[in-house]
mmCIF file of C-alpha atoms and ligand atoms in Angstrom:
data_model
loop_
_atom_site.group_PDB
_atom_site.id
_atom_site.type_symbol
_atom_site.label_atom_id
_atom_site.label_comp_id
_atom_site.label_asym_id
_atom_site.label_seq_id
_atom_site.Cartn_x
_atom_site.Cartn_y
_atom_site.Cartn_z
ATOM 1 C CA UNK A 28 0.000 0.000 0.000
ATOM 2 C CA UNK A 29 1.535 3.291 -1.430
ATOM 3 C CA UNK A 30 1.153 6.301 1.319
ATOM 4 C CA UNK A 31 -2.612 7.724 1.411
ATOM 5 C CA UNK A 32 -2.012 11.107 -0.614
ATOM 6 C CA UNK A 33 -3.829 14.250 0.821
ATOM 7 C CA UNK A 34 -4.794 17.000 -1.239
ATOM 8 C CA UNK A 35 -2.453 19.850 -0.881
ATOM 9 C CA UNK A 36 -3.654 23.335 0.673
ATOM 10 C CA UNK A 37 -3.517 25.427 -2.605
ATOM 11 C CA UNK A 38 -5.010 25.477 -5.820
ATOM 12 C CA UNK A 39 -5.056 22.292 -7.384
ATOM 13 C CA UNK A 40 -4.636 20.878 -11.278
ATOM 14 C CA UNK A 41 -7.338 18.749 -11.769
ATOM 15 C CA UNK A 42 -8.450 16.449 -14.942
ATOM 16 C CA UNK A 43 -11.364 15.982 -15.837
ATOM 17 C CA UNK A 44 -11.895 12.327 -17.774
ATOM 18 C CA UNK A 45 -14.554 11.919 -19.609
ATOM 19 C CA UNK A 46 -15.444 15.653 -19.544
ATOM 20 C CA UNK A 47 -17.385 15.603 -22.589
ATOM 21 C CA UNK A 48 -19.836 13.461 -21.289
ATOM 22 C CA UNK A 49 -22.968 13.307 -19.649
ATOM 23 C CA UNK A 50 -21.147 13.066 -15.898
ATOM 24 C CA UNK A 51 -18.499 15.345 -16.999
ATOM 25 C CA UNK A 52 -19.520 18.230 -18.189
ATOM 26 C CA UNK A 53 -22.141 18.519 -15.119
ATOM 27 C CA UNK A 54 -19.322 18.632 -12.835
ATOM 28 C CA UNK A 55 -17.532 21.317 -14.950
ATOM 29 C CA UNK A 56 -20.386 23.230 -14.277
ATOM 30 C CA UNK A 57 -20.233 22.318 -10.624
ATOM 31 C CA UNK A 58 -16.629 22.963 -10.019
ATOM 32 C CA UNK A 59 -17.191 26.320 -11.558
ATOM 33 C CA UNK A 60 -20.477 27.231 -9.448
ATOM 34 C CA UNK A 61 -19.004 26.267 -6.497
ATOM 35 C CA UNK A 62 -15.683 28.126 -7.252
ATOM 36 C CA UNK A 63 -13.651 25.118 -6.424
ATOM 37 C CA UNK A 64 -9.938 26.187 -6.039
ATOM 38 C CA UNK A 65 -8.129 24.839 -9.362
ATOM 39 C CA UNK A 66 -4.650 26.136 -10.830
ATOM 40 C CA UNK A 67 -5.110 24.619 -13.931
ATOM 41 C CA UNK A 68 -8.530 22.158 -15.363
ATOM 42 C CA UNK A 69 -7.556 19.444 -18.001
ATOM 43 C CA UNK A 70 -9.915 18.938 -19.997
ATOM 44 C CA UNK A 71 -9.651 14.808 -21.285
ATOM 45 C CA UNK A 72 -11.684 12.762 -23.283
ATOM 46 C CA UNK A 73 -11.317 9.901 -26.520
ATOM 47 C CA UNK A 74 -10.530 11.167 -29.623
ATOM 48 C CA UNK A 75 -14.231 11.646 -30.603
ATOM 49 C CA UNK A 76 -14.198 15.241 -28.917
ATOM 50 C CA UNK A 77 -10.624 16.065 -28.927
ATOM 51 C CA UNK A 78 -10.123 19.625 -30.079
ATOM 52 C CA UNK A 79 -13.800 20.263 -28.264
ATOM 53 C CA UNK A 80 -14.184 24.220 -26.538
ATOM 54 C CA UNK A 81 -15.939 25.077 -23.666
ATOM 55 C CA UNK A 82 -15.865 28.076 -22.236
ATOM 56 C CA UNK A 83 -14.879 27.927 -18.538
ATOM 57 C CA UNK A 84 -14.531 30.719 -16.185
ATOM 58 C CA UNK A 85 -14.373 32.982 -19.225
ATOM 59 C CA UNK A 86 -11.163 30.930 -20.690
ATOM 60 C CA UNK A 87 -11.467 28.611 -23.622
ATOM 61 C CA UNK A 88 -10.360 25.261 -22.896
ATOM 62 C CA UNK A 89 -9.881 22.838 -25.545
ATOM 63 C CA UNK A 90 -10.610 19.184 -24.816
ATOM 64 C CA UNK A 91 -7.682 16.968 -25.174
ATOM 65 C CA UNK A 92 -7.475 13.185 -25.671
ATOM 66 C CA UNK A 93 -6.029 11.590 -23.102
ATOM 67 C CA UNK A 94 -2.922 10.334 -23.076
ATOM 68 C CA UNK A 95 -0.226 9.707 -20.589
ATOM 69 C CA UNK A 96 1.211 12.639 -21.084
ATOM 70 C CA UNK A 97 -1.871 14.650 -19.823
ATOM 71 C CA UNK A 98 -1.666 13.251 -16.179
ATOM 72 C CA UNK A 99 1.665 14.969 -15.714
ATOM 73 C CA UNK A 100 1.688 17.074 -12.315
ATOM 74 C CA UNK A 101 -2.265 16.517 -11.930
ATOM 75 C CA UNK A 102 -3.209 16.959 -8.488
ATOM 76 C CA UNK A 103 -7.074 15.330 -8.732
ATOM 77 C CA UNK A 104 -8.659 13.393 -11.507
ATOM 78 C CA UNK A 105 -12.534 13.363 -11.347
ATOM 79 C CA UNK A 106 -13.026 10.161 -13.909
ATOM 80 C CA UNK A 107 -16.531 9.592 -15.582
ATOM 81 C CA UNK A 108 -15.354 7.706 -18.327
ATOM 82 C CA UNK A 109 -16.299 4.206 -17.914
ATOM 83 C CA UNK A 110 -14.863 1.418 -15.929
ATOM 84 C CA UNK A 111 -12.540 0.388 -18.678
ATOM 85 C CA UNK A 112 -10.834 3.770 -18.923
ATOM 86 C CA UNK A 113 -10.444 4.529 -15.087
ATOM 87 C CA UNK A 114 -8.565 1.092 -15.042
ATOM 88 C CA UNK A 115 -6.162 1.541 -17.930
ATOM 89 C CA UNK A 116 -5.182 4.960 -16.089
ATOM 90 C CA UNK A 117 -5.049 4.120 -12.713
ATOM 91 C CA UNK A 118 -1.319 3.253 -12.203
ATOM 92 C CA UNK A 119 -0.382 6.244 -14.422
ATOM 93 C CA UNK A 120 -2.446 8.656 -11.781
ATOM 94 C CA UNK A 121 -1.249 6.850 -8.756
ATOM 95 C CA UNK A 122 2.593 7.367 -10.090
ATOM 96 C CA UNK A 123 1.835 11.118 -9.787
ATOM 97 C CA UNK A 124 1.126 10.927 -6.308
ATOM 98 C CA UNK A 125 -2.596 12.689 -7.523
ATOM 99 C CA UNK A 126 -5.951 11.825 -5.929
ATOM 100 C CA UNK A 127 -8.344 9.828 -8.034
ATOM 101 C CA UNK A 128 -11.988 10.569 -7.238
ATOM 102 C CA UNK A 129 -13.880 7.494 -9.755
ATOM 103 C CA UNK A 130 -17.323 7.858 -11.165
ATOM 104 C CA UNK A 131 -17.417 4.325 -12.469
ATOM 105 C CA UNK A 132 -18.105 0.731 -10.857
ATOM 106 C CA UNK A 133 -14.948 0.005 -11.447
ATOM 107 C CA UNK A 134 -13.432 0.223 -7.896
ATOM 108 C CA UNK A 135 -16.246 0.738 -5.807
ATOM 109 C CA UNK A 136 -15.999 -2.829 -3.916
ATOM 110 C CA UNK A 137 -12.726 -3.044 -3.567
ATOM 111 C CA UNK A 138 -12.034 -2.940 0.113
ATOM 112 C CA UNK A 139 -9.156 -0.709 0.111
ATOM 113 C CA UNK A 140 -11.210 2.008 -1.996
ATOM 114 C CA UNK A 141 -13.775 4.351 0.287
ATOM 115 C CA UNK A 142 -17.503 4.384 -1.230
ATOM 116 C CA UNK A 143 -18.679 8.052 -0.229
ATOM 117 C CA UNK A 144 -22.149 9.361 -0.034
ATOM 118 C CA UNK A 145 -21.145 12.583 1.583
ATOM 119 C CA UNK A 146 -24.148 13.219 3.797
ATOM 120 C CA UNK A 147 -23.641 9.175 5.046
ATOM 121 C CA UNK A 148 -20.104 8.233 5.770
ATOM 122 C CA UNK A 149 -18.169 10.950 4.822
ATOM 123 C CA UNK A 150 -16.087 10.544 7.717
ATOM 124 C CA UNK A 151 -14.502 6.802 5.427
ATOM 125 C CA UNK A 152 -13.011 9.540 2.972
ATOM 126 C CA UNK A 153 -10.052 9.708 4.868
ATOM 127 C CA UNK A 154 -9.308 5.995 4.959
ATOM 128 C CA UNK A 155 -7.725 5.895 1.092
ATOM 129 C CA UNK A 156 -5.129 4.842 -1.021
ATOM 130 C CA UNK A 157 -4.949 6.975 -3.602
ATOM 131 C CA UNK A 158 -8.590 5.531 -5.097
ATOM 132 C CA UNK A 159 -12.004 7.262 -3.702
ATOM 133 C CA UNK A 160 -15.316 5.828 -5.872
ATOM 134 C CA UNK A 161 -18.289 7.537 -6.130
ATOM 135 C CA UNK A 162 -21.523 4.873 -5.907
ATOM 136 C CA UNK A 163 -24.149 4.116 -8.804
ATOM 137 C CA UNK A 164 -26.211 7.206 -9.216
ATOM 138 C CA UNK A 165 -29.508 4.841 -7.761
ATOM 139 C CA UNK A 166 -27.277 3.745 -4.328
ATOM 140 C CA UNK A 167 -26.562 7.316 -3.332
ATOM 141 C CA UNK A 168 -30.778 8.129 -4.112
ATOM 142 C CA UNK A 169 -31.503 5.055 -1.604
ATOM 143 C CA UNK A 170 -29.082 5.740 1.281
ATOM 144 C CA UNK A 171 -29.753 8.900 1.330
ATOM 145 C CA UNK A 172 -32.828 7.936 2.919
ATOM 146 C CA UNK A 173 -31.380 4.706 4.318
ATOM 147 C CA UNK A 174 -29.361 6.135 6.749
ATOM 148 C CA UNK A 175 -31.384 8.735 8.531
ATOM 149 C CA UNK A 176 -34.021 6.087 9.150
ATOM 150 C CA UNK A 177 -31.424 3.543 10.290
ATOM 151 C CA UNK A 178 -30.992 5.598 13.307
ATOM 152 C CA UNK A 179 -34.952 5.311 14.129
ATOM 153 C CA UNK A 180 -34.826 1.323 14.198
ATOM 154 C CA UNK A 181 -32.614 -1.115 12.743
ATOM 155 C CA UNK A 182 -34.036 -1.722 9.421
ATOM 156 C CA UNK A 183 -34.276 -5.304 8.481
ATOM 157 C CA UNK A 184 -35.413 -5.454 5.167
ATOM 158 C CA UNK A 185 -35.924 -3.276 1.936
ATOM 159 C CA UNK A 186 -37.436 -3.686 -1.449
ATOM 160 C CA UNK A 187 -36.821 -0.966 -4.138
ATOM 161 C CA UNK A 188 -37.782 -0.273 -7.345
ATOM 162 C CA UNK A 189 -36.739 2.861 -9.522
ATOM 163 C CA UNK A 190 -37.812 4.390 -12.214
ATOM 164 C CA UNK A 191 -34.480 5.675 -14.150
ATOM 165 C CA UNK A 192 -34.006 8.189 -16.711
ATOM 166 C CA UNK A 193 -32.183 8.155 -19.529
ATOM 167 C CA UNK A 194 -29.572 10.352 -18.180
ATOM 168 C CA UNK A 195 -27.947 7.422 -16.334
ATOM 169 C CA UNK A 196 -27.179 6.116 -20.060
ATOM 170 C CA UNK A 197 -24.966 8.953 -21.184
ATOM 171 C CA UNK A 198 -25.082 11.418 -23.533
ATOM 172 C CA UNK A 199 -25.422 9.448 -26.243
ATOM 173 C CA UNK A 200 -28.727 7.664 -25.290
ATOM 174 C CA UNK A 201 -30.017 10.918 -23.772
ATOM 175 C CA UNK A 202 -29.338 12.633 -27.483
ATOM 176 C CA UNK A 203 -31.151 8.953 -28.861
ATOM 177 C CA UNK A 204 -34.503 9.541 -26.728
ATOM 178 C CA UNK A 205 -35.089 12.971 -28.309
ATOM 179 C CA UNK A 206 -34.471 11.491 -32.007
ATOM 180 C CA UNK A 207 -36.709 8.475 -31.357
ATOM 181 C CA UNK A 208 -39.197 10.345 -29.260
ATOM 182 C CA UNK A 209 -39.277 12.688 -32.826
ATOM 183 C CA UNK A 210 -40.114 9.878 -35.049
ATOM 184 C CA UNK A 211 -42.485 8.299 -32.804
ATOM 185 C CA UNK A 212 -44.514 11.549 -33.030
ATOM 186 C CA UNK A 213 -44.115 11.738 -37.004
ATOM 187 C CA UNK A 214 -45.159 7.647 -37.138
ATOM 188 C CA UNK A 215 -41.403 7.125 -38.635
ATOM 189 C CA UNK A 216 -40.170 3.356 -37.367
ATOM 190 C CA UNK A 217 -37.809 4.014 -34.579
ATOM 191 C CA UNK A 218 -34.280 1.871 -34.262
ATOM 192 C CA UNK A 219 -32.696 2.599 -31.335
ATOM 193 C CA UNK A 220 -28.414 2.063 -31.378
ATOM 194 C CA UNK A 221 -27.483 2.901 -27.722
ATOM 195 C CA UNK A 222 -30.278 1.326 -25.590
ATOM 196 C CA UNK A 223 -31.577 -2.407 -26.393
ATOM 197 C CA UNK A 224 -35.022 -0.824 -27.439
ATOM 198 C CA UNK A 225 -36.477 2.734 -28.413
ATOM 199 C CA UNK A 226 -37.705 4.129 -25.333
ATOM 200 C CA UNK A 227 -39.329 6.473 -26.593
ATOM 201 C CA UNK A 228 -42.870 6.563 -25.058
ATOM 202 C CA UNK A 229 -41.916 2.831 -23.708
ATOM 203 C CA UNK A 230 -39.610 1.421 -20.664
ATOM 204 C CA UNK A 231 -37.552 -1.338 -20.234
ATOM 205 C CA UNK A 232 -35.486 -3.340 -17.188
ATOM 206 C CA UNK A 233 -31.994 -1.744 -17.091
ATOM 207 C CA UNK A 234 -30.095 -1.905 -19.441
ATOM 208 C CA UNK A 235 -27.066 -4.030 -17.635
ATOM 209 C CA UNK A 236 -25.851 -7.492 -17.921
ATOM 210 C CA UNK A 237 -28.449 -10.297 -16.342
ATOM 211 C CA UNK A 238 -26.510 -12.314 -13.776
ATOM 212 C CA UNK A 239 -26.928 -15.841 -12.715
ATOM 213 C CA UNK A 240 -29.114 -14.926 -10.470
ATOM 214 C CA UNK A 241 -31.754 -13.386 -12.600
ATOM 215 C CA UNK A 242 -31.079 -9.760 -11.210
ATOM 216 C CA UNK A 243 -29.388 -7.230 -13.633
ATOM 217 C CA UNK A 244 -26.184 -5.939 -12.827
ATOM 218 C CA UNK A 245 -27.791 -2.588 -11.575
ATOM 219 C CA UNK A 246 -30.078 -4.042 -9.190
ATOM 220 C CA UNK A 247 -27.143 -6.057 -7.978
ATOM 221 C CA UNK A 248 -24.717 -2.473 -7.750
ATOM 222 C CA UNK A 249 -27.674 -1.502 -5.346
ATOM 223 C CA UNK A 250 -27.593 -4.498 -2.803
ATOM 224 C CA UNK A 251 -23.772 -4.448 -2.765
ATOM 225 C CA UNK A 252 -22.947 -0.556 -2.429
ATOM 226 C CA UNK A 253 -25.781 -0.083 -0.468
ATOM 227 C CA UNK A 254 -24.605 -2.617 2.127
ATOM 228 C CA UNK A 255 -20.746 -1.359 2.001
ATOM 229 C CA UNK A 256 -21.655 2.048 2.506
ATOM 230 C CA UNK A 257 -24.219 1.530 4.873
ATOM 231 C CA UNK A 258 -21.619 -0.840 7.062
ATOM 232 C CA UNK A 259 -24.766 -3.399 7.080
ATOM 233 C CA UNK A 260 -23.146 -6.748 5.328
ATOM 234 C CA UNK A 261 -26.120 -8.940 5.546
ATOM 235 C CA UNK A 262 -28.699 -5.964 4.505
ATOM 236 C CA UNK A 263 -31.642 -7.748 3.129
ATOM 237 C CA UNK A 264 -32.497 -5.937 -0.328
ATOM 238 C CA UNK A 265 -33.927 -6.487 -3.136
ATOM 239 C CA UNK A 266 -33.916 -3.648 -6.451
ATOM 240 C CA UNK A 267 -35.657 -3.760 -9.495
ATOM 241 C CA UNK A 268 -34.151 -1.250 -11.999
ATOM 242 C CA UNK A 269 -36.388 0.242 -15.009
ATOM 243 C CA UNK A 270 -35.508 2.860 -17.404
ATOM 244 C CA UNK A 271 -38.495 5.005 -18.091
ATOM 245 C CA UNK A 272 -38.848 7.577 -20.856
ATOM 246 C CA UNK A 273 -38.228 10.705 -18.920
ATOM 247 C CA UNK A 274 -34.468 12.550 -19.728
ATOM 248 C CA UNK A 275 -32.901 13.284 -16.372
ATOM 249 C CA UNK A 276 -33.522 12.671 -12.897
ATOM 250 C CA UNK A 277 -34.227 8.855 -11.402
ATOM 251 C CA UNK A 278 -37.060 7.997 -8.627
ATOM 252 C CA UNK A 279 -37.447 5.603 -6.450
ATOM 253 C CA UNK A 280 -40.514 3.750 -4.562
ATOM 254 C CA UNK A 281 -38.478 2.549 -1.128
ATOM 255 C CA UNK A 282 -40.296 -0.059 0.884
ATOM 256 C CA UNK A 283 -38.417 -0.893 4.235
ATOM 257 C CA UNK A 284 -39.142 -3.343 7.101
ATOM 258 C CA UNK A 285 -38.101 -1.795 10.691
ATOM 259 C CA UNK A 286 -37.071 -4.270 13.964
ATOM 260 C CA UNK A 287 -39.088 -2.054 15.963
ATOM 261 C CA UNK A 288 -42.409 0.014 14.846
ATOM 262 C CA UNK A 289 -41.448 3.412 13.320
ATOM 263 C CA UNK A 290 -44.315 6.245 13.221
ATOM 264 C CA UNK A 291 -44.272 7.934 9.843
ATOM 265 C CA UNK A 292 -44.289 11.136 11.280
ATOM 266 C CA UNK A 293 -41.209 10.510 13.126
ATOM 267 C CA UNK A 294 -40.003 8.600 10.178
ATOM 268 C CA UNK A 295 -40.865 12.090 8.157
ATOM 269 C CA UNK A 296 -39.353 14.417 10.352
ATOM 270 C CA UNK A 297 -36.110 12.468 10.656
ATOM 271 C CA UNK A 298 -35.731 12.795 6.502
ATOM 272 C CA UNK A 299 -36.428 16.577 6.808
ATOM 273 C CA UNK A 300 -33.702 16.869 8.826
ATOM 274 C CA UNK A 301 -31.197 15.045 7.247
HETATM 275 N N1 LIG B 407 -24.854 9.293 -16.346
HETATM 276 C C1 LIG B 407 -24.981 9.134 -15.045
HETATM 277 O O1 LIG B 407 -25.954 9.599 -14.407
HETATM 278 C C2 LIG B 407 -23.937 8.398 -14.253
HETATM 279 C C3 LIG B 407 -24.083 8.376 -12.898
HETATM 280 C C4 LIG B 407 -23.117 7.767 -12.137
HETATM 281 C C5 LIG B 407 -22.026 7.192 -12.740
HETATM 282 N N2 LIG B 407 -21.906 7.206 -14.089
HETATM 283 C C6 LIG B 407 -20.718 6.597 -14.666
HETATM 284 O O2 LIG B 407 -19.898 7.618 -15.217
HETATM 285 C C7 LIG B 407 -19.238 7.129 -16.371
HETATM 286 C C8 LIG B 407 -19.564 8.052 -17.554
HETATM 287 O O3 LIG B 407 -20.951 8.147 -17.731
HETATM 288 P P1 LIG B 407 -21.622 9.203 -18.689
HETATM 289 O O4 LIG B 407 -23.061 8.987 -18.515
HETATM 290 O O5 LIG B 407 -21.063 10.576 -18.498
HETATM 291 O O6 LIG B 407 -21.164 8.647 -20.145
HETATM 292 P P2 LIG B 407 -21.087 9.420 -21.536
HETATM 293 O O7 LIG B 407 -22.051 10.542 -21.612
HETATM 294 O O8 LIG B 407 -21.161 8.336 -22.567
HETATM 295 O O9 LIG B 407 -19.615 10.025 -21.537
HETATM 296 C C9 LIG B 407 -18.466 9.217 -21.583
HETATM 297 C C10 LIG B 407 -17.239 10.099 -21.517
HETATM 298 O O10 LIG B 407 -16.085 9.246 -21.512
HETATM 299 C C11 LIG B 407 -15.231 9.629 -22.599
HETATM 300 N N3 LIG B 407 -14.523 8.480 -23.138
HETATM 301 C C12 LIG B 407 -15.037 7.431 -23.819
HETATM 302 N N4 LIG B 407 -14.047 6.595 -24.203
HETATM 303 C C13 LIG B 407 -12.894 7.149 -23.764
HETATM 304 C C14 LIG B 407 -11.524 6.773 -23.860
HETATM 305 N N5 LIG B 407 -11.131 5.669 -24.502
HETATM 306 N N6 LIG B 407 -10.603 7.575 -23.264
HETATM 307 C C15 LIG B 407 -10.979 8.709 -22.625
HETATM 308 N N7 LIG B 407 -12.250 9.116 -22.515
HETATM 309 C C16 LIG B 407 -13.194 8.343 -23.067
HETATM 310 C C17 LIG B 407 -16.170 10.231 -23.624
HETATM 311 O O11 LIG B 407 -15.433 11.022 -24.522
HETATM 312 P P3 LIG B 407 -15.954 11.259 -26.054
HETATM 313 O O12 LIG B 407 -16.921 12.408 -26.006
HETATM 314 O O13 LIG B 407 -14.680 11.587 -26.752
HETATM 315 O O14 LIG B 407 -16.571 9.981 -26.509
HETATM 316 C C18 LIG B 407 -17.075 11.032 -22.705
HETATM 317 O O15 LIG B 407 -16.445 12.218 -22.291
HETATM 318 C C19 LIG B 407 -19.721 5.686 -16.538
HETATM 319 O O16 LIG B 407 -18.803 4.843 -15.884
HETATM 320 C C20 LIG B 407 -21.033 5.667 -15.825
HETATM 321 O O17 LIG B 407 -21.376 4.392 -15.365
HETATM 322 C C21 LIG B 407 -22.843 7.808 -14.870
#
């Protein structure tokens, strides 16, 4: 285990991978609202956007692809490119001594690699090794109101079921609902290249792998990250995942089983004040 870098106390150079997708350029727009203190943002993505502008902070930055060079002298890299990508980069990051702060599943079980939902254990942030994963967009949704209730009565058992935008697919699919949604409306024949099926005026179970055990890989990122983050290894759960026609934002329909009987209004005024 290589010494657990901490951010240095000045502005910092951070990359941004991925930052011409969906994920990333959201949280260009975030680390500019929030006036986050950065020396120098890198702008990386594939060679499909290379050469991209945005305008950032009123400076043009041009989108680079990534390549090791890029990574030289980073201080953070916020990754949102897909498992794949935050893999093939990880020892070239962790030889700069920067921070990596990953969007994708790729590291979020390993047990050396925090799993952060700020407003639930942000207190495990400290405990890294270079690695710090952010969970599936519908795990964050569900502890959020997980853990507040936790502290009414154990919970024992939970069934959820989400309804999941198109958002969660990238910018490509999000781009592919507005087409298809189009020619639905004009009676063209839809064929959909980024999702399974059109989902235009139509949904689907998520779009992930089915495992062995007849859940989809999504449902299954929900029972695993929920239970890691929630400290709670034998968490009874059970997720089904849909993707509904609607372009950003997921929901969720939460049903949870308390040891001991929890008043909704108590159970109420706990999530207000978390
Ligand atoms: N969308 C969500 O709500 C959400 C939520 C949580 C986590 N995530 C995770 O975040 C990651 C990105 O999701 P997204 O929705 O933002 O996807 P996306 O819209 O498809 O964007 C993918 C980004 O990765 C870049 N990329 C693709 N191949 C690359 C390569 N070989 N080298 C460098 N960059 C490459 C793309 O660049 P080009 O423009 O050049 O193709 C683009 O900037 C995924 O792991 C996803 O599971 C997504």
């Amino acid at each position: 285990m290589r010494q657990s870098p901490y951010l240095p106390n000045r502005p910092l150079k951070v990359a941004v991978l991925g930052s011409s997708g969906a994920v990333g350029s959201e949280l260009i727009k975030i680390l500019e609202q929030r006036d986050f203190p950065i020396s120098e943002l890198v702008l990386l993505s594939s060679e499909r956007s290379e050469g991209k502008k945005i305008i950032w902070k009123d400076e043009v930055l041009v989108t680079k692809k990534t390549t090791k060079e890029q990574f030289k002298n980073l201080d953070l890299v916020l990754a949102s490119a897909g498992g794949s990508i935050s893999k093939k980069w990880l020892s070239t990051i962790i030889d700069q001594n920067a921070l990596l702060i990953d969007n994708s599943s790729a590291f979020r079980l390993d047990k050396n690699v925090p799993l952060i939902v700020p407003e639930v254990n942000a207190s495990d942030v400290l405990n890294h090794d270079g690695v710090i994963a952010n969970p599936n967009c519908t795990t964050i949704l569900l502890t959020l109101v997980l853990a507040p209730l936790n502290k009414l009565s154990t919970i024992q058992r939970v069934i959820v079921s989400t309804y999941q935008s198109v958002s969660g697919a990238g910018q490509l699919a999000m781009e592919e609902l507005k087409l298809l949604t189009e020619q639905y409306l004009q009676g063209n024949p839809q064929k959909s290249e980024v999702l399974p099926y059109s989902l235009a005026f139509n949904l689907f179970l998520h779009n992930s792998p089915m495992l062995s055990n007849n859940y989809c890989e999504e449902e299954m990122k929900m029972v695993n990250e929920t239970r890691k983050i929630l400290n709670i290894a034998d968490l009874k759960l059970s997720a089904t995942c849909v993707r509904v026609p609607v372009l950003r934002a997921h929901s969720e329909s939460i049903n949870i089983e308390f040891a001991d009987v929890v008043e909704p209004k108590d159970a109420l005024e706990e999530l207000k004040k978390s």
